[in-house]
Coordinates of C-alpha atoms in Angstrom, one line a residue:
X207 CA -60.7 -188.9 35.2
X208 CA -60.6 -185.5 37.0
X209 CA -58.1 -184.5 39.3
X210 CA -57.8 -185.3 42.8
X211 CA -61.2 -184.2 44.6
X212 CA -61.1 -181.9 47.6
X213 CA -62.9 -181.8 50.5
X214 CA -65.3 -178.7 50.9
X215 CA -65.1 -177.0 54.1
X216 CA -67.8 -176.0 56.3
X217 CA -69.9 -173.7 55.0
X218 CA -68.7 -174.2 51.3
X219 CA -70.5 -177.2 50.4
X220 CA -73.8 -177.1 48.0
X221 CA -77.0 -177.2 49.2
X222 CA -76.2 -175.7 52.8
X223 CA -78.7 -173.7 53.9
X224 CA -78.0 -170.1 54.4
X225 CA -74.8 -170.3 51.7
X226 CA -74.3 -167.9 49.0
X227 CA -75.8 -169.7 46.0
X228 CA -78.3 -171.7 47.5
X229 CA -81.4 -170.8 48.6
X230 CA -81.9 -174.0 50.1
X231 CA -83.0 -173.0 54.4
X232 CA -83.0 -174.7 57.4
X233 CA -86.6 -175.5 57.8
X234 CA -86.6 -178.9 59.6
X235 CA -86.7 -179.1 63.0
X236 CA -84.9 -182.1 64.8
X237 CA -88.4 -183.9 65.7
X238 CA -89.1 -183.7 61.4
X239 CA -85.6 -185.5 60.7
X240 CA -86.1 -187.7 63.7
X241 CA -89.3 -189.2 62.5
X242 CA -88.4 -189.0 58.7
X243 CA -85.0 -190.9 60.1
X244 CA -87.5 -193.5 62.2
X245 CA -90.4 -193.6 59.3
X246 CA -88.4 -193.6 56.4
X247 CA -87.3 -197.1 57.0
X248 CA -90.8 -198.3 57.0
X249 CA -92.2 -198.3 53.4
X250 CA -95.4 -199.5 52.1
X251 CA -93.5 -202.6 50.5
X252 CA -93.0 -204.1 54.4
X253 CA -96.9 -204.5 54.5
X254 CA -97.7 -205.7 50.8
X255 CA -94.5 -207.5 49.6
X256 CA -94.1 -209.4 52.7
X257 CA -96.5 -212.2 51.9
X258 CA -94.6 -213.5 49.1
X259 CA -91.3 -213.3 50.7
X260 CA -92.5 -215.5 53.7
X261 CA -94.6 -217.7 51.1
X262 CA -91.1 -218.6 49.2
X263 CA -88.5 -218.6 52.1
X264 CA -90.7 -219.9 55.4
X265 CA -89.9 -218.7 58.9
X266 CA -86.5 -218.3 56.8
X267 CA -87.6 -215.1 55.6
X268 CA -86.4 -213.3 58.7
X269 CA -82.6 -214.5 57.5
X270 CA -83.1 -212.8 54.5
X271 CA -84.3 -209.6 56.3
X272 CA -81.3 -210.0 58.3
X273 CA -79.2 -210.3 55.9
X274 CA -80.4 -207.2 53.6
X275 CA -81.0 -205.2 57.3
X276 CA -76.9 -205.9 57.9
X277 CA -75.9 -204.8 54.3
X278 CA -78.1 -201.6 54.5
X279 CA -76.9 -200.9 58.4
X280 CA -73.0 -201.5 56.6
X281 CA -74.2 -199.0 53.7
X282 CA -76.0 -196.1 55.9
X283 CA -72.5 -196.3 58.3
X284 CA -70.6 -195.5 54.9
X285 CA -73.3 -192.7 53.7
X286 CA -73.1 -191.0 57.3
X287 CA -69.5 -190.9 57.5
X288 CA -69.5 -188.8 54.4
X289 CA -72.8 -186.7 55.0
X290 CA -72.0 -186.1 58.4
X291 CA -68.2 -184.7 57.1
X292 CA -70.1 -182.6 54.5
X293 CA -73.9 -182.6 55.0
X294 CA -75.0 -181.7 51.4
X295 CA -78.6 -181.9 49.7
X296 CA -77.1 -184.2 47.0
X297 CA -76.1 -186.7 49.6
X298 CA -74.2 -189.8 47.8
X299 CA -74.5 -188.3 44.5
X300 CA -72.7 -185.5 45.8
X301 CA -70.1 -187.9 47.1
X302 CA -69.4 -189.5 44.4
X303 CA -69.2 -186.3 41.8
X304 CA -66.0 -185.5 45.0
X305 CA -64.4 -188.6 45.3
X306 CA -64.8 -190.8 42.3
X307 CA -65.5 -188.0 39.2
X308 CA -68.5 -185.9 37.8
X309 CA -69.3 -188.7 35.6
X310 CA -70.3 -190.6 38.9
X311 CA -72.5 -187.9 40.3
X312 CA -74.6 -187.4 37.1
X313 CA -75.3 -191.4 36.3
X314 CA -75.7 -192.0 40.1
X315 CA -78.1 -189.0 40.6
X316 CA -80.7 -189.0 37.6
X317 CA -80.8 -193.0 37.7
X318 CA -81.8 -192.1 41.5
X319 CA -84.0 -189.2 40.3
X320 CA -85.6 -191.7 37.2
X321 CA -86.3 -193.9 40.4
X322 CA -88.3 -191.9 42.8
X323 CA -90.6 -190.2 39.7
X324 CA -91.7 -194.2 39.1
X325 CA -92.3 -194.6 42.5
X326 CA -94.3 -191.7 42.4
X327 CA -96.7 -193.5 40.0
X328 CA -96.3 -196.9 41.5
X329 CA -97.6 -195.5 45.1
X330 CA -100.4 -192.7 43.8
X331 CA -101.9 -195.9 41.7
X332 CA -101.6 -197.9 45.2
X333 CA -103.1 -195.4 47.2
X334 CA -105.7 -194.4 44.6
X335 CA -107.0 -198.1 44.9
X336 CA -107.7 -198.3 48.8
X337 CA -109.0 -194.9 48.1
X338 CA -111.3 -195.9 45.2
X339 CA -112.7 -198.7 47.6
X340 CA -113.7 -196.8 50.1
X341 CA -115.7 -193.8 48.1
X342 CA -116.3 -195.3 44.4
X343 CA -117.6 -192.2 42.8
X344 CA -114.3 -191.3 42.4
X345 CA -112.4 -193.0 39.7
X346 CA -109.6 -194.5 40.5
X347 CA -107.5 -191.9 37.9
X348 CA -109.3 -189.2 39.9
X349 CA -107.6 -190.1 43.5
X350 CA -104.2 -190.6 41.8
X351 CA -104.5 -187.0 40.4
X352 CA -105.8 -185.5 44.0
X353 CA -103.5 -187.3 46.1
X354 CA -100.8 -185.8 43.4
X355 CA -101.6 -182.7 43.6
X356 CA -102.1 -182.2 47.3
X357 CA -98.5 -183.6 48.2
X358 CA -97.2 -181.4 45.3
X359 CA -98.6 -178.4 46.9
X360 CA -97.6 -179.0 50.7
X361 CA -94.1 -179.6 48.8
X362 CA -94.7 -176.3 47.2
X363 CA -95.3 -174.3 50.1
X364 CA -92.3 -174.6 52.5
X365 CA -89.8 -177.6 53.7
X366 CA -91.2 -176.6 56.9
X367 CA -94.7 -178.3 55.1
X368 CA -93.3 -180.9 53.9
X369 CA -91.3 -182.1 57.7
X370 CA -94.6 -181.5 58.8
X371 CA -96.7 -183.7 56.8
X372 CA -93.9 -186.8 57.4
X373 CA -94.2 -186.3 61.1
X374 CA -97.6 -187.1 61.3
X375 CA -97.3 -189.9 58.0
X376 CA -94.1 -191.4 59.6
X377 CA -95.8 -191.1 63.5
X378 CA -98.7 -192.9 62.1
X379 CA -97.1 -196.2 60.9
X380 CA -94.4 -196.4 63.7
X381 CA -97.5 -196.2 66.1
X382 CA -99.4 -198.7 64.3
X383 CA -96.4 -201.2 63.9
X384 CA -95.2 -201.0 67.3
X385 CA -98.6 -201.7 68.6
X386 CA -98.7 -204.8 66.0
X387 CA -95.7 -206.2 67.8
X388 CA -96.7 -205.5 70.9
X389 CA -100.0 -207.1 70.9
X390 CA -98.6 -209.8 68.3
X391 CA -95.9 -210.2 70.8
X392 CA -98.0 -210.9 73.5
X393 CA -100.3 -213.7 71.9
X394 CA -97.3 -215.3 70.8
X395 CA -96.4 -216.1 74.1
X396 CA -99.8 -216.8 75.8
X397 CA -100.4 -213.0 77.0
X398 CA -103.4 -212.4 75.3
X399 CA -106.9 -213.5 75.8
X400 CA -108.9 -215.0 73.3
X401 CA -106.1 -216.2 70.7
X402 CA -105.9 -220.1 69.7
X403 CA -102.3 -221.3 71.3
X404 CA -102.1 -223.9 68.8
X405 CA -102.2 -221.6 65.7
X406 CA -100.0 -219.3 67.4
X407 CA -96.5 -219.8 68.9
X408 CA -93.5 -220.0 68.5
X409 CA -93.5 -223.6 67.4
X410 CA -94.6 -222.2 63.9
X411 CA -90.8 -221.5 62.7
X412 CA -89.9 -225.0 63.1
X413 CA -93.0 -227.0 62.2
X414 CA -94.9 -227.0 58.7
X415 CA -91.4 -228.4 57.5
X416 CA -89.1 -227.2 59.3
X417 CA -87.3 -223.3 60.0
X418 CA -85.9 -223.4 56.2
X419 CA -88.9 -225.9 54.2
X420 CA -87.5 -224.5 50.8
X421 CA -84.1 -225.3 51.0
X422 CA -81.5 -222.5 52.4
X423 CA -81.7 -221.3 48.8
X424 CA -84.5 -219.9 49.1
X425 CA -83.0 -217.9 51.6
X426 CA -81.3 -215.9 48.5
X427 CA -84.3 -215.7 46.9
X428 CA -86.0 -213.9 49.4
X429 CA -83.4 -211.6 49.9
X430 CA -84.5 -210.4 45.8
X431 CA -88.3 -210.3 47.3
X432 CA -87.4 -208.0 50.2
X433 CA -84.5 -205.9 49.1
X434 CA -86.0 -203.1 47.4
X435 CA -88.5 -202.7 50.5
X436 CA -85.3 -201.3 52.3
X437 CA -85.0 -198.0 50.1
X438 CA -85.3 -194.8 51.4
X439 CA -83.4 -195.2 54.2
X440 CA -81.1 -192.7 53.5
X441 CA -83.4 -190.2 52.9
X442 CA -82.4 -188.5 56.3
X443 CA -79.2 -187.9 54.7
X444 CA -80.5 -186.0 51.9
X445 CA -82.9 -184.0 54.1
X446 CA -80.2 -183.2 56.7
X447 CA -78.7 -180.1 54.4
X448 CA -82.0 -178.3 55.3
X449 CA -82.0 -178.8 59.1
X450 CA -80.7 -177.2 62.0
X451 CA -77.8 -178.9 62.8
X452 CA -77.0 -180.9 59.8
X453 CA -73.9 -182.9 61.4
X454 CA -76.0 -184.1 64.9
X455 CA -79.3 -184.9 62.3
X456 CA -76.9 -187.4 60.1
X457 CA -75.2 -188.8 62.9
X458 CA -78.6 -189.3 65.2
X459 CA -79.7 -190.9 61.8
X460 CA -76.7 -193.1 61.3
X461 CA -76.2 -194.3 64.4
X462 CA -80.0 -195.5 65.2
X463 CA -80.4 -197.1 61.9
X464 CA -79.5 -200.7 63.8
X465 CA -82.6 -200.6 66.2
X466 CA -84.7 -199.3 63.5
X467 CA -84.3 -202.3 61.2
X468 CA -84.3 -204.9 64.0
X469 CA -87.3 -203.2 65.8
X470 CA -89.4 -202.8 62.3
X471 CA -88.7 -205.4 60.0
X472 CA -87.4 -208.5 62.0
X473 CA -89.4 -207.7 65.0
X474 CA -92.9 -207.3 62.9
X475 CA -92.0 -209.9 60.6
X476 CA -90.7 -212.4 63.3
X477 CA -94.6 -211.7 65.0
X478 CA -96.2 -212.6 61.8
X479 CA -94.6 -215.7 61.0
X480 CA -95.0 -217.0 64.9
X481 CA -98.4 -216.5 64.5
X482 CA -99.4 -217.8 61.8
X483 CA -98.0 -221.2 59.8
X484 CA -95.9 -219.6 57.0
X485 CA -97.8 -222.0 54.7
X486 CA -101.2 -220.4 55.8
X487 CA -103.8 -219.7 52.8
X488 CA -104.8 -216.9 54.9
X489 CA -101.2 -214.5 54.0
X490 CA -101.1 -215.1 50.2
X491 CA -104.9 -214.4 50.4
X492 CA -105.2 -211.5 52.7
X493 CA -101.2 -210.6 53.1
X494 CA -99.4 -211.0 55.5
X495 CA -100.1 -208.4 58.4
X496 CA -104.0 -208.3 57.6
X497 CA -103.7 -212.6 58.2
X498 CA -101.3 -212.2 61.0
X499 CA -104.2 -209.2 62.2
X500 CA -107.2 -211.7 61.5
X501 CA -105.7 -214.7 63.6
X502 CA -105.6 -212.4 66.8
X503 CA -109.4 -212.1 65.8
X504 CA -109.3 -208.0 65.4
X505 CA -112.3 -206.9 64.0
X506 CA -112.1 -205.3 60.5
X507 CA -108.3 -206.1 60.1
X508 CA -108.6 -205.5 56.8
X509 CA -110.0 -201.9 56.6
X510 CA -107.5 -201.5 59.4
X511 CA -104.4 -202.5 57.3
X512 CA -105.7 -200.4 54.6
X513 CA -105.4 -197.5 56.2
X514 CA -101.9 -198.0 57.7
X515 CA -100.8 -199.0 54.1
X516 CA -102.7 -195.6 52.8
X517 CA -100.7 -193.6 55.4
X518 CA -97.3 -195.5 54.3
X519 CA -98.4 -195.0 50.5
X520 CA -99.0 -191.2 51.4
X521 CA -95.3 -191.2 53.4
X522 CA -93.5 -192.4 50.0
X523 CA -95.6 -190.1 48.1
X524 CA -94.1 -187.6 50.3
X525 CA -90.9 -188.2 50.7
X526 CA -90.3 -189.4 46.7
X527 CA -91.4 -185.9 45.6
X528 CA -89.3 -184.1 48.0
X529 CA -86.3 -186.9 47.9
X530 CA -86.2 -186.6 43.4
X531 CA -86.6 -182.5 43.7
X532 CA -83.6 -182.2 45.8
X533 CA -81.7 -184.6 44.1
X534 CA -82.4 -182.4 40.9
X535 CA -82.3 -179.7 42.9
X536 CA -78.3 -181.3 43.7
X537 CA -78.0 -181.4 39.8
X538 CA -78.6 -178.4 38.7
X539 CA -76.5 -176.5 41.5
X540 CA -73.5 -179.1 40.0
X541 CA -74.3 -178.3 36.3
X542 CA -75.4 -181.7 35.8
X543 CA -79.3 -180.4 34.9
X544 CA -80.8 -177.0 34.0
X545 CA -79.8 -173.9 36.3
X546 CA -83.2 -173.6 36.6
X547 CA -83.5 -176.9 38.9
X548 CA -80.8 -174.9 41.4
X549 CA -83.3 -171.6 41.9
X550 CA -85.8 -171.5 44.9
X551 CA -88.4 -169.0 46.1
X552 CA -88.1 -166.7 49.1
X553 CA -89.3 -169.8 51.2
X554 CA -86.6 -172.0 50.2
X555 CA -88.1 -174.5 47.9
X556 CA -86.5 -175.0 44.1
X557 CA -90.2 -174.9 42.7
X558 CA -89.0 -176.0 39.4
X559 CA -87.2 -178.9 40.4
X560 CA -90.4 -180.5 42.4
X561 CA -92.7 -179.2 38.9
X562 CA -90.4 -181.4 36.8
X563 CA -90.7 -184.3 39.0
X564 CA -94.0 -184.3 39.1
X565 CA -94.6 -184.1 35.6
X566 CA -92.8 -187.2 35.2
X567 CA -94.5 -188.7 38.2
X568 CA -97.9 -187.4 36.4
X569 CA -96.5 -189.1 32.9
X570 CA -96.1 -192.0 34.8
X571 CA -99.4 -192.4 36.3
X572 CA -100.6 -191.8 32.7
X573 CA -98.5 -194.9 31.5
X574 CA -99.5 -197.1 34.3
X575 CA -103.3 -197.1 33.2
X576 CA -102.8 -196.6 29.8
X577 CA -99.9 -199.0 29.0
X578 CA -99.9 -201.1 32.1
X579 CA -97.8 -204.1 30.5
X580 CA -95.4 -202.6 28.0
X581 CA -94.2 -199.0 28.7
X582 CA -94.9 -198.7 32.6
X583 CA -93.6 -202.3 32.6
X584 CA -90.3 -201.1 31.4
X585 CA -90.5 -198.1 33.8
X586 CA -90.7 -199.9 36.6
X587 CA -88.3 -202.7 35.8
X588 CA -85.6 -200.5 34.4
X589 CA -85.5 -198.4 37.9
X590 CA -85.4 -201.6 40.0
X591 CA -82.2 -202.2 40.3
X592 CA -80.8 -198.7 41.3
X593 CA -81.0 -199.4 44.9
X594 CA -78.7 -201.8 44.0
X595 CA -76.6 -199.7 42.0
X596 CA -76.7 -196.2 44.6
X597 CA -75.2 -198.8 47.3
X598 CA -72.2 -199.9 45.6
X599 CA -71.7 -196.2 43.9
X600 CA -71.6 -195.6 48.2
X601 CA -68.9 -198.4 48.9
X602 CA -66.9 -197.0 46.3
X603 CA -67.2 -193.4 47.2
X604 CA -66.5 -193.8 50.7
X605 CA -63.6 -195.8 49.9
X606 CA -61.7 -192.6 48.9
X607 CA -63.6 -190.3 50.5
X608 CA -62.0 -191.4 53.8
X609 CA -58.3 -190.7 52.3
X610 CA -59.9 -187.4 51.8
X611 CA -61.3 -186.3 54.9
X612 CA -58.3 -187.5 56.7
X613 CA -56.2 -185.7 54.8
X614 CA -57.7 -182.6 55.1
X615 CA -60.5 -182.3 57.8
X616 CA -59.4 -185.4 60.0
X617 CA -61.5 -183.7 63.1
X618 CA -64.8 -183.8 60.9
X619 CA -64.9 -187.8 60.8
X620 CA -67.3 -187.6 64.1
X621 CA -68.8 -191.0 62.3
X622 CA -66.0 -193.7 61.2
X623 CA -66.9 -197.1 59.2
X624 CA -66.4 -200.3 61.4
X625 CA -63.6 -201.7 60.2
X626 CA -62.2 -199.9 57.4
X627 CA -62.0 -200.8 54.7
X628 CA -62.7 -204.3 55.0
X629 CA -66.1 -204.0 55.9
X630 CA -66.6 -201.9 53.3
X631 CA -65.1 -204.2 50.5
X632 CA -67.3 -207.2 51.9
X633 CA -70.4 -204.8 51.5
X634 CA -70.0 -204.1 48.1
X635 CA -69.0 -207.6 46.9
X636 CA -72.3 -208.9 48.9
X637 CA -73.9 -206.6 46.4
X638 CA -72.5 -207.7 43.1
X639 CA -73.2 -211.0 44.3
X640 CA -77.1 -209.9 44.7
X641 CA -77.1 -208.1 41.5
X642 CA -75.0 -211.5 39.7
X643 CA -77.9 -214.0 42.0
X644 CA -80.5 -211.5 40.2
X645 CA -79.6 -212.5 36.5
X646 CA -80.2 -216.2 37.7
X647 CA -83.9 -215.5 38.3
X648 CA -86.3 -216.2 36.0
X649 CA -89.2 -216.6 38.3
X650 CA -89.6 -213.1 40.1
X651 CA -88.2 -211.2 36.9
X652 CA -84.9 -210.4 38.6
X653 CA -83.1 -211.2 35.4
X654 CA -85.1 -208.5 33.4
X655 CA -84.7 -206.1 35.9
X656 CA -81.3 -206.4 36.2
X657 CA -80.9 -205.7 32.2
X658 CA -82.9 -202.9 31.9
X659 CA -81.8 -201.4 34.6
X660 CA -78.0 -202.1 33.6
X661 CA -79.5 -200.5 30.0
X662 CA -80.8 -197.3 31.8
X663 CA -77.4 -196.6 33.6
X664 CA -75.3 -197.1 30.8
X665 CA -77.8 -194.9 28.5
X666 CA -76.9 -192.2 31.5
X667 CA -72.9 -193.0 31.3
X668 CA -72.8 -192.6 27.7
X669 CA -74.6 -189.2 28.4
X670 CA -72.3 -188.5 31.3
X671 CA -68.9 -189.3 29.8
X672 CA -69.6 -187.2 26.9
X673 CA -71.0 -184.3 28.5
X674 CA -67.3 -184.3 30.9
X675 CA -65.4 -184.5 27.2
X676 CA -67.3 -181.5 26.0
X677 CA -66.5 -179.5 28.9
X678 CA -62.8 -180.9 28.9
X679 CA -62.5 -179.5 25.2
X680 CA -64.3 -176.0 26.2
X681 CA -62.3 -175.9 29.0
X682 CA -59.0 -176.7 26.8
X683 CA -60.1 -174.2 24.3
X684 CA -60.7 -171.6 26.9
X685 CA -57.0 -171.4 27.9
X686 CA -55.8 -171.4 24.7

């Protein structure tokens, strides 16, 4: 263990913009983080995983949502206490390399590095599919690599770019699912023309077998269906360090994450399964917003969905690319990667950290077609479980990070934890509980991911720990 961490001071910490050291720069203006705060909630795994989280849990679904929604509000509170204290471009994995030991700030931050270059592939494939069905002369592998490289480049060119694209991305889908609700809303209740009242209403969360037909366990299961739809909400945290005001961005952030999930999730999800019966051929068919889309008898619902998941595909495109560059970006600054991941151009971009990520992302891509079922396999069930893991490495950070900012910046915790540290405890043993639940499934291959994502991170301890001893004994040889 190191010794006792110290807080940096304002103006000291990595990844500041405008600090000696870093050429990270303030080139995110407060409507950027406000829509990357709003948008970044919203993934493309609310529109396409949905279907078979309401097809296993019911109307019950929305308990699960809750339930996750609570843990991640509980999680964010912790992660903007700390970020707002000391905004930073490492964000958690910063954190925890202060309060619990460098070993904690490596593992933490290539296992969340490993799992944004897999997204990468995950949603260039997605998006290369809607793509390849609307204009078919160009191969599927072919949109993968454009879409690829045109995010790469706009993340090349400034932060400025790269805010700018995730306005419009992120406006797109909080348009398009606030109008869902709204007009699903209103048929739900009789308010719209043209809709058959005895498909929709809110009698479909009791009927068809009642609020909870599968049993309240399957409440628990569909908490493992919908979990992993919540990351990237604390992106804003990670992009606050290159905004204007990093404090008021983290704490704007932090403080409307509670409306965000409510509004987005349990409000769009609650309108799906009131209008439709959660038992409807029709959502594992079509999924679940395209058949919620079709009852209300919108023509071309489908083409309609596609593009909204397109623009949410092209959001976590976005965001992963810029999210795994500053996270290596983070690394290098800390010693924990290449110096070379820490340098940027005269615009403020570390150009070799976003090359390296896309490489992998491109490597990736390469596995998905080519090995589909063994080595992408593995890919993406090793990284599915870090969510998991970057939460509780959060409740445990925080933990002594408070001790720390009391005890030397007390007038910097402008965001405090509700009920400390209780709250905070209860947070993480919900997630060992999850991640414990997860090794009971067999069904949805939570087991396996748990594993190999258990294999992964302790691959990157091992790694971590002996990297700290080497530059213990070099340290210790130094003074001698």
């Amino acid at each position: 263990m190191t010794s006792q961490p110290t807080l940096t001071k304002a103006g000291d910490g990595p990844g500041k913009p405008g600090e000696p050291g870093s050429g990270l720069q303030a080139g995110l203006k407060n409507r950027h983080l406000s829509m990357i705060a709003i948008g970044g909630v919203i993934g493309a795994g609310l529109f396409v995983g949905s279907s078979s989280g309401i097809a296993t849990a019911g109307p019950g679904i929305l308990l699960s949502y809750a339930l996750v929604g609570t843990l991640v509000v509980l999680v964010m509170r912790m992660l903007g206490e700390m970020s707002a204290a000391n905004p930073t471009s490492g964000s958690f994995s910063a954190h925890a390399d202060r309060a619990l030991g460098p070993w904690a700030g490596f593992s933490i931050g290539w296992l969340y590095w490993f799992f944004w270059v897999v997204v990468l592939a995950v949603e260039a494939t997605a998006g290369a599919k809607i793509l390849e069905g609307w204009i078919p002369a160009v191969p599927q592998w072919g949109w993968a690599l454009i879409v690829m490289v045109v995010l790469t480049a706009t993340n090349l060119a400034s932060v400025g770019s790269y805010g700018e694209f995730e306005f419009w991305f992120a406006g797109i889908k909080v348009v398009a699912i606030a109008a869902f609700i709204v007009v699903g809303g209103l048929a739900v209740f009789g308010l719209l023309p043209g809709v058959d009242s005895e498909q929709a209403g809110l009698a479909n969360l009791t009927e068809h077998g009642g609020f909870l037909p599968n049993g309240a366990g399957a409440i628990l299961t569909g908490v493992l269906l919908v979990v992993f739809s919540f990351m990237g909400s604390e992106i804003p945290t990670l992009a606050a360090g290159e905004s204007e005001d990093p404090q008021r961005a983290v704490t704007k952030a932090t403080n409307s994450i509670i409306w965000r999930i409510a509004v987005f999730y349990l409000g769009s999800i609650f309108v799906v399964v009131a209008l439709l019966p959660w038992d409807a051929q029709s959502i594992v068919d079509q999924g679940s917003y395209v058949a919620a889309l079709d009852s209300l008898g919108i023509a071309n619902a489908g083409q309609i969905m596609n593009f909204i998941v397109l623009t949410s595909v092209l959001s976590c495109l976005n965001s992963g690319l810029y999210t795994a560059s500053r996270m290596a970006f983070s690394l290098g600054e800390r010693g924990d990667a290449p110096k070379a991941f820490a340098r940027t151009t005269s615009r403020g971009v570390p150009r070799t950290a976003i090359l390296v990520s896309v490489v992998f992302g491109f490597v990736a891509v390469f596995f998905n077609y080519e090995f589909p079922d063994s080595v992408f396999l593995f890919l993406v069930n090793s990284s599915g479980a870090v969510a998991l893991f970057v939460w509780l490495v959060i409740c445990f950070s925080q933990l002594r990070m408070r001790r720390i900012i009391q005890a030397e910046a007390p007038e910097r915790l402008v965001v405090r934890m509700w009920l400390f540290p209780y709250l905070t405890w209860a947070a993480a043993a919900v997630i060992v509980f999850v991640l414990g639940y997860m090794l009971t499934d067999t069904e949805y291959n939570g087991r396996t991911t748990v594993l190999l994502s258990l294999l992964v991170a302790a691959l990157v301890l091992v790694v971590a720990v002996v990297k700290q001893r080497v530059a213990a004994r070099k340290a210790l040889a130094g003074t001698d």
